[in-house]
PDB file of C-alpha atoms and ligand atoms in Angstrom:
ATOM      1  CA  LEU H 437      10.213  -2.079   8.130  1.00 97.00           C
ATOM      2  CA  PHE H 438      11.086   0.842   5.649  1.00 98.00           C
ATOM      3  CA  LEU H 439       8.753   3.860   4.899  1.00 98.00           C
ATOM      4  CA  GLN H 440       7.849   5.297   1.707  1.00 98.00           C
ATOM      5  CA  PRO H 441       6.037   8.450   1.582  1.00 98.00           C
ATOM      6  CA  LYS H 442       2.776   9.117  -0.312  1.00 98.00           C
ATOM      7  CA  PHE H 443       2.019  12.919  -1.167  1.00 98.00           C
ATOM      8  CA  ASN H 444      -1.416  14.551  -2.187  1.00 98.00           C
ATOM      9  CA  ALA H 445      -0.872  15.262  -5.721  1.00 98.00           C
ATOM     10  CA  ALA H 446      -2.651  18.464  -6.024  1.00 98.00           C
ATOM     11  CA  SER H 447      -1.310  19.881  -2.712  1.00 98.00           C
ATOM     12  CA  HIS H 448       2.147  18.294  -2.825  1.00 97.00           C
ATOM     13  CA  ARG H 449       1.389  17.684   1.042  1.00 97.00           C
ATOM     14  CA  LEU H 450       2.469  14.432   2.878  1.00 98.00           C
ATOM     15  CA  VAL H 451      -0.684  12.178   3.418  1.00 98.00           C
ATOM     16  CA  GLY H 452       1.265   9.308   4.757  1.00 98.00           C
ATOM     17  CA  ALA H 453       3.412   6.224   4.135  1.00 98.00           C
ATOM     18  CA  GLU H 454       3.728   2.756   3.023  1.00 98.00           C
ATOM     19  CA  ALA H 455       5.346   0.374   5.368  1.00 98.00           C
ATOM     20  CA  LEU H 456       7.576  -1.940   3.205  1.00 98.00           C
ATOM     21  CA  LEU H 457       9.447  -5.152   4.725  1.00 97.00           C
ATOM     22  CA  ARG H 458      13.061  -5.503   4.416  1.00 97.00           C
ATOM     23  CA  TRP H 459      15.458  -8.361   5.662  1.00 95.00           C
ATOM     24  CA  ARG H 460      18.676  -7.238   6.949  1.00 94.00           C
ATOM     25  CA  HIS H 461      20.775 -10.430   6.112  1.00 94.00           C
ATOM     26  CA  PRO H 462      24.560 -10.381   7.830  1.00 94.00           C
ATOM     27  CA  GLU H 463      26.128 -11.280   4.537  1.00 95.00           C
ATOM     28  CA  ARG H 464      23.763 -10.405   1.561  1.00 93.00           C
ATOM     29  CA  GLY H 465      22.531  -6.916   3.138  1.00 94.00           C
ATOM     30  CA  LEU H 466      19.246  -5.837   2.448  1.00 94.00           C
ATOM     31  CA  VAL H 467      17.125  -8.324   1.042  1.00 95.00           C
ATOM     32  CA  PRO H 468      14.002  -6.982  -0.924  1.00 95.00           C
ATOM     33  CA  PRO H 469      10.772  -8.468  -0.149  1.00 96.00           C
ATOM     34  CA  MET H 470      10.174 -10.628  -3.286  1.00 94.00           C
ATOM     35  CA  GLN H 471      13.364 -12.678  -2.436  1.00 95.00           C
ATOM     36  CA  PHE H 472      11.904 -13.984   0.945  1.00 95.00           C
ATOM     37  CA  ILE H 473       8.087 -13.342   1.016  1.00 94.00           C
ATOM     38  CA  PRO H 474       7.552 -16.389  -0.993  1.00 93.00           C
ATOM     39  CA  ALA H 475       9.523 -18.538   1.659  1.00 94.00           C
ATOM     40  CA  LEU H 476       7.682 -16.893   4.238  1.00 94.00           C
ATOM     41  CA  GLU H 477       4.579 -17.806   2.861  1.00 92.00           C
ATOM     42  CA  ASP H 478       5.691 -21.240   1.975  1.00 93.00           C
ATOM     43  CA  THR H 479       6.684 -22.124   5.808  1.00 95.00           C
ATOM     44  CA  GLY H 480       3.669 -20.276   7.153  1.00 93.00           C
ATOM     45  CA  MET H 481       5.763 -17.853   8.833  1.00 95.00           C
ATOM     46  CA  VAL H 482       4.048 -15.223   6.723  1.00 95.00           C
ATOM     47  CA  ILE H 483       1.163 -15.157   9.476  1.00 95.00           C
ATOM     48  CA  GLU H 484       3.612 -14.464  12.624  1.00 96.00           C
ATOM     49  CA  VAL H 485       5.762 -11.803  10.488  1.00 97.00           C
ATOM     50  CA  GLY H 486       2.632 -10.084   8.787  1.00 97.00           C
ATOM     51  CA  ALA H 487       0.918  -9.887  12.569  1.00 97.00           C
ATOM     52  CA  TRP H 488       4.322  -8.159  13.359  1.00 98.00           C
ATOM     53  CA  VAL H 489       4.209  -5.849  10.341  1.00 98.00           C
ATOM     54  CA  ARG H 490       0.725  -4.440  11.333  1.00 98.00           C
ATOM     55  CA  ARG H 491       1.750  -4.100  15.141  1.00 98.00           C
ATOM     56  CA  GLU H 492       4.855  -2.150  14.037  1.00 98.00           C
ATOM     57  CA  GLY H 493       2.631   0.137  11.645  1.00 98.00           C
ATOM     58  CA  LEU H 494       0.156   0.633  14.399  1.00 98.00           C
ATOM     59  CA  ARG H 495       3.026   1.531  16.547  1.00 98.00           C
ATOM     60  CA  ILE H 496       4.709   4.061  14.138  1.00 98.00           C
ATOM     61  CA  TRP H 497       0.914   5.640  13.646  1.00 97.00           C
ATOM     62  CA  LYS H 498       1.092   6.486  17.290  1.00 96.00           C
ATOM     63  CA  GLU H 499       4.274   7.809  17.615  1.00 96.00           C
ATOM     64  CA  TRP H 500       3.419  10.295  14.831  1.00 96.00           C
ATOM     65  CA  GLN H 501       0.174  10.761  16.494  1.00 95.00           C
ATOM     66  CA  ALA H 502       1.850  11.721  19.887  1.00 95.00           C
ATOM     67  CA  ALA H 503       4.336  13.920  17.855  1.00 95.00           C
ATOM     68  CA  GLY H 504       1.172  15.957  16.603  1.00 95.00           C
ATOM     69  CA  HIS H 505       1.148  14.868  13.034  1.00 96.00           C
ATOM     70  CA  ASP H 506      -2.623  14.639  12.718  1.00 91.00           C
ATOM     71  CA  GLY H 507      -4.132  12.898   9.788  1.00 94.00           C
ATOM     72  CA  LEU H 508      -1.035  11.063   8.417  1.00 98.00           C
ATOM     73  CA  ARG H 509      -1.701   7.246   7.681  1.00 98.00           C
ATOM     74  CA  VAL H 510       0.385   3.916   7.233  1.00 98.00           C
ATOM     75  CA  ALA H 511      -0.431   1.395   4.827  1.00 98.00           C
ATOM     76  CA  VAL H 512       0.828  -2.297   5.050  1.00 98.00           C
ATOM     77  CA  ASN H 513       0.551  -4.985   2.720  1.00 98.00           C
ATOM     78  CA  VAL H 514      -0.844  -8.255   3.544  1.00 96.00           C
ATOM     79  CA  SER H 515      -0.194 -11.367   1.194  1.00 91.00           C
ATOM     80  CA  ALA H 516      -2.804 -14.057  -0.070  1.00 84.00           C
ATOM     81  CA  ARG H 517      -1.936 -16.690   2.834  1.00 86.00           C
ATOM     82  CA  GLU H 518      -2.659 -14.343   5.467  1.00 92.00           C
ATOM     83  CA  LEU H 519      -5.943 -13.169   3.909  1.00 91.00           C
ATOM     84  CA  ARG H 520      -7.176 -16.596   3.785  1.00 89.00           C
ATOM     85  CA  HIS H 521      -5.729 -17.579   7.151  1.00 93.00           C
ATOM     86  CA  SER H 522      -8.634 -18.085   9.485  1.00 93.00           C
ATOM     87  CA  ASP H 523      -7.217 -15.891  12.277  1.00 94.00           C
ATOM     88  CA  PHE H 524      -6.235 -12.939  10.346  1.00 96.00           C
ATOM     89  CA  VAL H 525      -9.369 -11.367  10.940  1.00 97.00           C
ATOM     90  CA  ALA H 526      -9.466 -11.999  14.701  1.00 97.00           C
ATOM     91  CA  GLN H 527      -5.949 -10.785  14.938  1.00 97.00           C
ATOM     92  CA  CYS H 528      -6.577  -7.250  13.455  1.00 98.00           C
ATOM     93  CA  ALA H 529      -9.440  -6.991  15.629  1.00 98.00           C
ATOM     94  CA  GLY H 530      -7.389  -7.753  18.681  1.00 98.00           C
ATOM     95  CA  LEU H 531      -4.867  -5.269  17.294  1.00 98.00           C
ATOM     96  CA  LEU H 532      -7.228  -2.256  16.070  1.00 98.00           C
ATOM     97  CA  GLU H 533     -10.464  -2.334  18.464  1.00 97.00           C
ATOM     98  CA  PRO H 534      -8.859  -0.569  21.200  1.00 96.00           C
ATOM     99  CA  HIS H 535      -8.289   2.241  18.528  1.00 95.00           C
ATOM    100  CA  LEU H 536     -11.448   2.005  16.834  1.00 93.00           C
ATOM    101  CA  GLY H 537     -12.541   5.495  14.954  1.00 88.00           C
ATOM    102  CA  GLU H 538      -9.450   7.044  15.529  1.00 92.00           C
ATOM    103  CA  HIS H 539      -6.470   4.692  14.115  1.00 94.00           C
ATOM    104  CA  GLY H 540      -4.524   5.636  10.815  1.00 96.00           C
ATOM    105  CA  LEU H 541      -3.554   1.994   9.673  1.00 98.00           C
ATOM    106  CA  ASP H 542      -4.425   0.868   6.037  1.00 98.00           C
ATOM    107  CA  ILE H 543      -4.494  -2.285   4.257  1.00 98.00           C
ATOM    108  CA  GLU H 544      -2.950  -2.852   0.815  1.00 98.00           C
ATOM    109  CA  ILE H 545      -3.742  -6.087  -1.190  1.00 95.00           C
ATOM    110  CA  THR H 546      -2.651  -6.686  -4.746  1.00 92.00           C
ATOM    111  CA  GLU H 547      -5.365  -7.016  -7.208  1.00 89.00           C
ATOM    112  CA  SER H 548      -4.500 -10.510  -8.444  1.00 84.00           C
ATOM    113  CA  MET H 549      -4.790 -12.274  -4.982  1.00 84.00           C
ATOM    114  CA  LEU H 550      -8.293 -10.861  -4.416  1.00 84.00           C
ATOM    115  CA  MET H 551      -9.690 -12.450  -7.528  1.00 78.00           C
ATOM    116  CA  ASP H 552      -8.416 -15.776  -6.484  1.00 79.00           C
ATOM    117  CA  ASP H 553     -11.345 -16.295  -4.132  1.00 83.00           C
ATOM    118  CA  ILE H 554     -13.791 -13.376  -4.516  1.00 85.00           C
ATOM    119  CA  SER H 555     -16.704 -13.975  -2.052  1.00 88.00           C
ATOM    120  CA  LYS H 556     -13.863 -14.762   0.643  1.00 89.00           C
ATOM    121  CA  SER H 557     -12.009 -11.448  -0.403  1.00 91.00           C
ATOM    122  CA  VAL H 558     -15.294  -9.141  -0.186  1.00 93.00           C
ATOM    123  CA  SER H 559     -16.197 -10.790   3.623  1.00 94.00           C
ATOM    124  CA  VAL H 560     -12.781 -10.176   4.689  1.00 96.00           C
ATOM    125  CA  LEU H 561     -12.448  -6.569   3.366  1.00 95.00           C
ATOM    126  CA  GLN H 562     -15.756  -5.959   4.943  1.00 97.00           C
ATOM    127  CA  GLU H 563     -14.342  -6.851   8.245  1.00 97.00           C
ATOM    128  CA  LEU H 564     -11.269  -4.879   7.807  1.00 97.00           C
ATOM    129  CA  ARG H 565     -13.068  -1.848   6.831  1.00 97.00           C
ATOM    130  CA  ALA H 566     -15.804  -2.104   9.932  1.00 97.00           C
ATOM    131  CA  LEU H 567     -12.144  -2.014  12.044  1.00 97.00           C
ATOM    132  CA  GLY H 568     -11.509   1.735  10.442  1.00 97.00           C
ATOM    133  CA  CYS H 569      -8.994   0.350   7.616  1.00 98.00           C
ATOM    134  CA  ARG H 570      -9.029   1.688   4.305  1.00 98.00           C
ATOM    135  CA  ILE H 571      -8.418  -0.562   1.639  1.00 97.00           C
ATOM    136  CA  GLY H 572      -6.251  -0.219  -1.429  1.00 97.00           C
ATOM    137  CA  ILE H 573      -6.180  -2.443  -4.406  1.00 95.00           C
ATOM    138  CA  ASP H 574      -2.116  -2.913  -4.933  1.00 95.00           C
ATOM    139  CA  ASP H 575      -0.651  -3.372  -8.591  1.00 94.00           C
ATOM    140  CA  PHE H 576      -4.067  -2.352 -10.373  1.00 93.00           C
ATOM    141  CA  GLY H 577      -4.166  -3.406 -13.730  1.00 89.00           C
ATOM    142  CA  THR H 578      -1.975  -6.359 -13.733  1.00 87.00           C
ATOM    143  CA  GLY H 579      -4.580  -8.531 -12.532  1.00 81.00           C
ATOM    144  CA  TYR H 580      -8.098  -9.733 -14.305  1.00 74.00           C
ATOM    145  CA  SER H 581     -10.726  -7.700 -12.479  1.00 75.00           C
ATOM    146  CA  SER H 582     -14.182  -7.980 -13.990  1.00 77.00           C
ATOM    147  CA  LEU H 583     -15.670  -4.662 -13.777  1.00 82.00           C
ATOM    148  CA  ASN H 584     -18.614  -5.743 -12.197  1.00 81.00           C
ATOM    149  CA  TYR H 585     -16.797  -7.244  -9.453  1.00 83.00           C
ATOM    150  CA  LEU H 586     -14.486  -4.349  -8.962  1.00 86.00           C
ATOM    151  CA  SER H 587     -17.994  -2.277  -8.305  1.00 87.00           C
ATOM    152  CA  ARG H 588     -18.516  -4.700  -5.449  1.00 86.00           C
ATOM    153  CA  LEU H 589     -15.315  -4.491  -4.100  1.00 90.00           C
ATOM    154  CA  PRO H 590     -15.327  -3.063  -0.626  1.00 94.00           C
ATOM    155  CA  ALA H 591     -12.337  -1.180  -1.542  1.00 96.00           C
ATOM    156  CA  ASP H 592     -11.274   3.113  -1.071  1.00 98.00           C
ATOM    157  CA  THR H 593      -8.078   3.384  -3.367  1.00 98.00           C
ATOM    158  CA  LEU H 594      -6.859   1.998  -6.391  1.00 97.00           C
ATOM    159  CA  LYS H 595      -3.184   1.687  -6.971  1.00 97.00           C
ATOM    160  CA  ILE H 596      -2.017   1.928 -10.458  1.00 97.00           C
ATOM    161  CA  ASP H 597       0.752  -0.043 -11.135  1.00 96.00           C
ATOM    162  CA  GLN H 598       4.246   0.913 -11.853  1.00 97.00           C
ATOM    163  CA  SER H 599       4.067  -0.628 -15.327  1.00 97.00           C
ATOM    164  CA  PHE H 600       1.668   2.040 -16.568  1.00 98.00           C
ATOM    165  CA  THR H 601       3.056   5.122 -14.624  1.00 98.00           C
ATOM    166  CA  SER H 602       6.617   4.225 -16.265  1.00 98.00           C
ATOM    167  CA  ALA H 603       4.919   4.093 -19.764  1.00 98.00           C
ATOM    168  CA  ILE H 604       2.499   7.279 -19.178  1.00 98.00           C
ATOM    169  CA  ALA H 605       4.668   9.593 -20.801  1.00 97.00           C
ATOM    170  CA  LEU H 606       6.050   7.332 -23.703  1.00 98.00           C
ATOM    171  CA  SER H 607       2.889   5.740 -25.027  1.00 98.00           C
ATOM    172  CA  ALA H 608      -0.609   7.180 -26.217  1.00 98.00           C
ATOM    173  CA  ASP H 609      -2.398   4.000 -25.251  1.00 97.00           C
ATOM    174  CA  THR H 610      -0.872   3.842 -21.729  1.00 97.00           C
ATOM    175  CA  LEU H 611      -1.911   7.565 -21.558  1.00 98.00           C
ATOM    176  CA  SER H 612      -5.238   6.568 -22.393  1.00 98.00           C
ATOM    177  CA  LEU H 613      -5.656   3.542 -20.274  1.00 96.00           C
ATOM    178  CA  VAL H 614      -4.656   5.608 -17.366  1.00 98.00           C
ATOM    179  CA  THR H 615      -7.017   8.562 -17.845  1.00 98.00           C
ATOM    180  CA  ASN H 616      -9.570   5.781 -17.998  1.00 97.00           C
ATOM    181  CA  ILE H 617      -8.557   3.977 -14.933  1.00 96.00           C
ATOM    182  CA  ILE H 618      -8.519   7.297 -13.120  1.00 98.00           C
ATOM    183  CA  GLY H 619     -11.982   8.159 -14.353  1.00 97.00           C
ATOM    184  CA  LEU H 620     -13.458   4.550 -13.558  1.00 95.00           C
ATOM    185  CA  ALA H 621     -12.207   4.597 -10.117  1.00 96.00           C
ATOM    186  CA  HIS H 622     -13.512   8.067  -9.256  1.00 98.00           C
ATOM    187  CA  SER H 623     -16.957   7.237 -10.929  1.00 96.00           C
ATOM    188  CA  LEU H 624     -17.100   4.409  -8.410  1.00 95.00           C
ATOM    189  CA  GLY H 625     -16.069   6.639  -5.733  1.00 96.00           C
ATOM    190  CA  LEU H 626     -12.633   5.212  -5.144  1.00 97.00           C
ATOM    191  CA  SER H 627      -9.397   7.443  -4.888  1.00 98.00           C
ATOM    192  CA  VAL H 628      -6.317   6.909  -6.958  1.00 98.00           C
ATOM    193  CA  VAL H 629      -2.490   6.524  -6.313  1.00 98.00           C
ATOM    194  CA  ALA H 630      -0.016   6.160  -8.811  1.00 98.00           C
ATOM    195  CA  GLU H 631       2.770   4.048  -7.971  1.00 98.00           C
ATOM    196  CA  GLY H 632       6.235   4.043  -9.357  1.00 98.00           C
ATOM    197  CA  VAL H 633       6.597   7.558 -10.104  1.00 98.00           C
ATOM    198  CA  GLU H 634      10.090   8.265 -11.138  1.00 98.00           C
ATOM    199  CA  LYS H 635      10.067  11.508 -13.321  1.00 98.00           C
ATOM    200  CA  GLU H 636       8.492  14.955 -12.888  1.00 98.00           C
ATOM    201  CA  GLU H 637       6.817  14.675 -16.559  1.00 98.00           C
ATOM    202  CA  GLN H 638       4.708  11.586 -15.163  1.00 98.00           C
ATOM    203  CA  ALA H 639       4.032  13.666 -11.657  1.00 98.00           C
ATOM    204  CA  LYS H 640       3.050  16.207 -14.227  1.00 98.00           C
ATOM    205  CA  LEU H 641       0.745  14.272 -16.265  1.00 98.00           C
ATOM    206  CA  LEU H 642      -0.934  12.501 -13.350  1.00 98.00           C
ATOM    207  CA  ARG H 643      -1.807  15.682 -11.715  1.00 98.00           C
ATOM    208  CA  LEU H 644      -3.587  16.906 -14.856  1.00 98.00           C
ATOM    209  CA  LEU H 645      -5.613  13.580 -15.066  1.00 98.00           C
ATOM    210  CA  ARG H 646      -6.784  14.397 -11.385  1.00 98.00           C
ATOM    211  CA  CYS H 647      -4.757  11.499  -9.593  1.00 98.00           C
ATOM    212  CA  ASP H 648      -5.392  11.539  -6.159  1.00 98.00           C
ATOM    213  CA  GLU H 649      -1.906  10.642  -4.720  1.00 98.00           C
ATOM    214  CA  LEU H 650       1.598  10.132  -5.942  1.00 98.00           C
ATOM    215  CA  GLN H 651       4.185   7.632  -4.861  1.00 98.00           C
ATOM    216  CA  GLY H 652       7.596   6.965  -6.001  1.00 98.00           C
ATOM    217  CA  TYR H 653      11.494   7.528  -6.164  1.00 98.00           C
ATOM    218  CA  HIS H 654      10.708  10.931  -7.512  1.00 98.00           C
ATOM    219  CA  LEU H 655       9.145  11.971  -4.345  1.00 98.00           C
ATOM    220  CA  GLY H 656      11.000  10.030  -2.025  1.00 98.00           C
ATOM    221  CA  ARG H 657      12.681   6.182  -1.788  1.00 98.00           C
ATOM    222  CA  PRO H 658      11.464   3.824   0.882  1.00 98.00           C
ATOM    223  CA  MET H 659      13.739   4.372   3.806  1.00 98.00           C
ATOM    224  CA  PRO H 660      14.191   3.576   7.718  1.00 97.00           C
ATOM    225  CA  VAL H 661      11.510   5.014   9.726  1.00 97.00           C
ATOM    226  CA  ALA H 662      14.003   7.304  11.718  1.00 97.00           C
ATOM    227  CA  ASP H 663      15.258   8.791   8.491  1.00 98.00           C
ATOM    228  CA  PHE H 664      11.869   9.394   7.023  1.00 98.00           C
ATOM    229  CA  ARG H 665      11.226  11.343  10.628  1.00 97.00           C
ATOM    230  CA  LYS H 666      13.892  13.563   9.836  1.00 97.00           C
ATOM    231  CA  GLN H 667      13.185  14.075   6.188  1.00 97.00           C
ATOM    232  CA  PHE H 668       9.603  14.639   6.343  1.00 97.00           C
ATOM    233  CA  LEU H 669       8.420  15.301   9.873  1.00 96.00           C
ATOM    234  CA  ASP H 670      10.816  17.170  11.792  1.00 89.00           C
TER     235      ASP H 670
HETATM  236  P1  C2E P1554       4.166  -3.184  -3.733  1.00 62.34           P
HETATM  237  O1  C2E P1554       3.103  -3.021  -2.387  1.00 62.34           O
HETATM  238  O2  C2E P1554       3.600  -2.880  -4.926  1.00 62.34           O
HETATM  239  O3  C2E P1554       5.105  -1.862  -3.053  1.00 62.34           O
HETATM  240  C1  C2E P1554       5.906  -1.328  -3.947  1.00 62.34           C
HETATM  241  C2  C2E P1554       7.134  -1.717  -4.578  1.00 62.34           C
HETATM  242  O4  C2E P1554       7.629  -0.641  -5.508  1.00 62.34           O
HETATM  243  C3  C2E P1554       8.226  -1.500  -3.288  1.00 62.34           C
HETATM  244  O5  C2E P1554       9.151  -2.606  -3.838  1.00 62.34           O
HETATM  245  C4  C2E P1554       8.936  -0.492  -3.721  1.00 62.34           C
HETATM  246  O6  C2E P1554      10.441  -0.263  -3.185  1.00 62.34           O
HETATM  247  C5  C2E P1554       8.882  -0.333  -4.984  1.00 62.34           C
HETATM  248  N1  C2E P1554       8.975   1.343  -5.824  1.00 62.34           N
HETATM  249  C6  C2E P1554       8.258   2.455  -5.058  1.00 62.34           C
HETATM  250  N2  C2E P1554       8.609   3.441  -5.858  1.00 62.34           N
HETATM  251  C7  C2E P1554       9.161   2.940  -7.066  1.00 62.34           C
HETATM  252  C8  C2E P1554       9.846   3.459  -8.300  1.00 62.34           C
HETATM  253  O7  C2E P1554       9.443   4.756  -8.253  1.00 62.34           O
HETATM  254  N3  C2E P1554      10.520   2.832  -8.994  1.00 62.34           N
HETATM  255  C9  C2E P1554      10.441   1.625  -8.846  1.00 62.34           C
HETATM  256  N4  C2E P1554      10.953   0.840  -9.804  1.00 62.34           N
HETATM  257  N5  C2E P1554       9.996   0.971  -7.878  1.00 62.34           N
HETATM  258  C10 C2E P1554       9.632   1.659  -6.832  1.00 62.34           C
HETATM  259  P2  C2E P1554       9.583  -3.669  -2.660  1.00 62.34           P
HETATM  260  O8  C2E P1554       9.978  -2.710  -1.225  1.00 62.34           O
HETATM  261  O9  C2E P1554      10.801  -4.189  -3.258  1.00 62.34           O
HETATM  262  O10 C2E P1554       8.418  -4.592  -2.232  1.00 62.34           O
HETATM  263  C11 C2E P1554       8.008  -5.357  -3.149  1.00 62.34           C
HETATM  264  C12 C2E P1554       6.568  -6.017  -3.119  1.00 62.34           C
HETATM  265  O11 C2E P1554       6.727  -6.712  -1.619  1.00 62.34           O
HETATM  266  C13 C2E P1554       5.641  -4.974  -2.608  1.00 62.34           C
HETATM  267  O12 C2E P1554       4.972  -4.367  -3.720  1.00 62.34           O
HETATM  268  C14 C2E P1554       4.581  -5.794  -1.502  1.00 62.34           C
HETATM  269  O13 C2E P1554       3.802  -6.656  -2.691  1.00 62.34           O
HETATM  270  C15 C2E P1554       5.205  -6.932  -0.942  1.00 62.34           C
HETATM  271  N6  C2E P1554       5.668  -6.752   0.148  1.00 62.34           N
HETATM  272  C16 C2E P1554       6.718  -5.608   0.861  1.00 62.34           C
HETATM  273  N7  C2E P1554       6.452  -5.619   2.007  1.00 62.34           N
HETATM  274  C17 C2E P1554       5.692  -6.700   2.717  1.00 62.34           C
HETATM  275  C18 C2E P1554       5.054  -6.712   3.695  1.00 62.34           C
HETATM  276  O14 C2E P1554       5.402  -6.018   4.840  1.00 62.34           O
HETATM  277  N8  C2E P1554       4.162  -8.076   3.654  1.00 62.34           N
HETATM  278  C19 C2E P1554       3.923  -8.493   2.416  1.00 62.34           C
HETATM  279  N9  C2E P1554       2.753  -9.606   2.612  1.00 62.34           N
HETATM  280  N10 C2E P1554       4.283  -8.066   1.241  1.00 62.34           N
HETATM  281  C20 C2E P1554       5.118  -7.176   1.245  1.00 62.34           C
HETATM  282 MG1   MG P1555       1.541  -1.975  -1.504  1.00 62.34          MG
HETATM  283 MG1   MG P1556       2.470  -2.319  -6.170  1.00 62.34          MG
END
């Protein structure tokens, strides 16, 4: 697992990290998730790997906690196949129930995935929240959420997709879209994270628009867990 930092936009403080899977291949080097997660999904191995990701995420959080870094959170990604799996909620409950009311493990799920089966998604998300996870809607703006449905989703955070962030300083239409996504999210009681912040001018605009958190290469790349500790926690 690699970790990428997330920062509070206004205070510039570290708020936590997103855990991103990497495969260390003997010849191909570090393989990005888009190149192997589809295979994990097709073979069903994603169930086992996903459970490992959550265990690791919780372990990392516990280590930080033990080192006195209170309040930091770790978010992990969950795929469609996992979300629909009959044991998913039970597995999460087994992991998190011993830490109820105190752990900092959050879940990110892409918007398009949630829309596939709305009522199932809503009930699973409700159960995850009852286990103390905050729910982030990933890649927001690339799926086709109905606004009616968005207001009923048990979620805490919208993650504005990279494609918007990268165009925010270049296109008046994108700037207007992002302004309104942030306003909409806040009026529904959701916080907003911008993904893919690569430039200071993007960060500046997002702060002016009252985006809550920033994540991207400009603030920190995904890196091994030990490097993350050295760079941000020591
Ligand atoms: P995501 O959850 O939307 O993660 C953000 C992706 O954007 C990551 O790609 C990250 O490395 C990349 N990124 C971050 N900042 C920047 C930036 O400033 N510029 C650009 N161009 N890219 C940036 P990565 O690590 O290749 O992951 C791709 C996707 O794979 C993730 O998208 C997520 O959907 C999925 N994924 C990653 N880890 C896991 C996992 O453990 N389980 C599951 N089911 N999916 C995962
Ligand atoms: Mg994510
Ligand atoms: Mg994303």
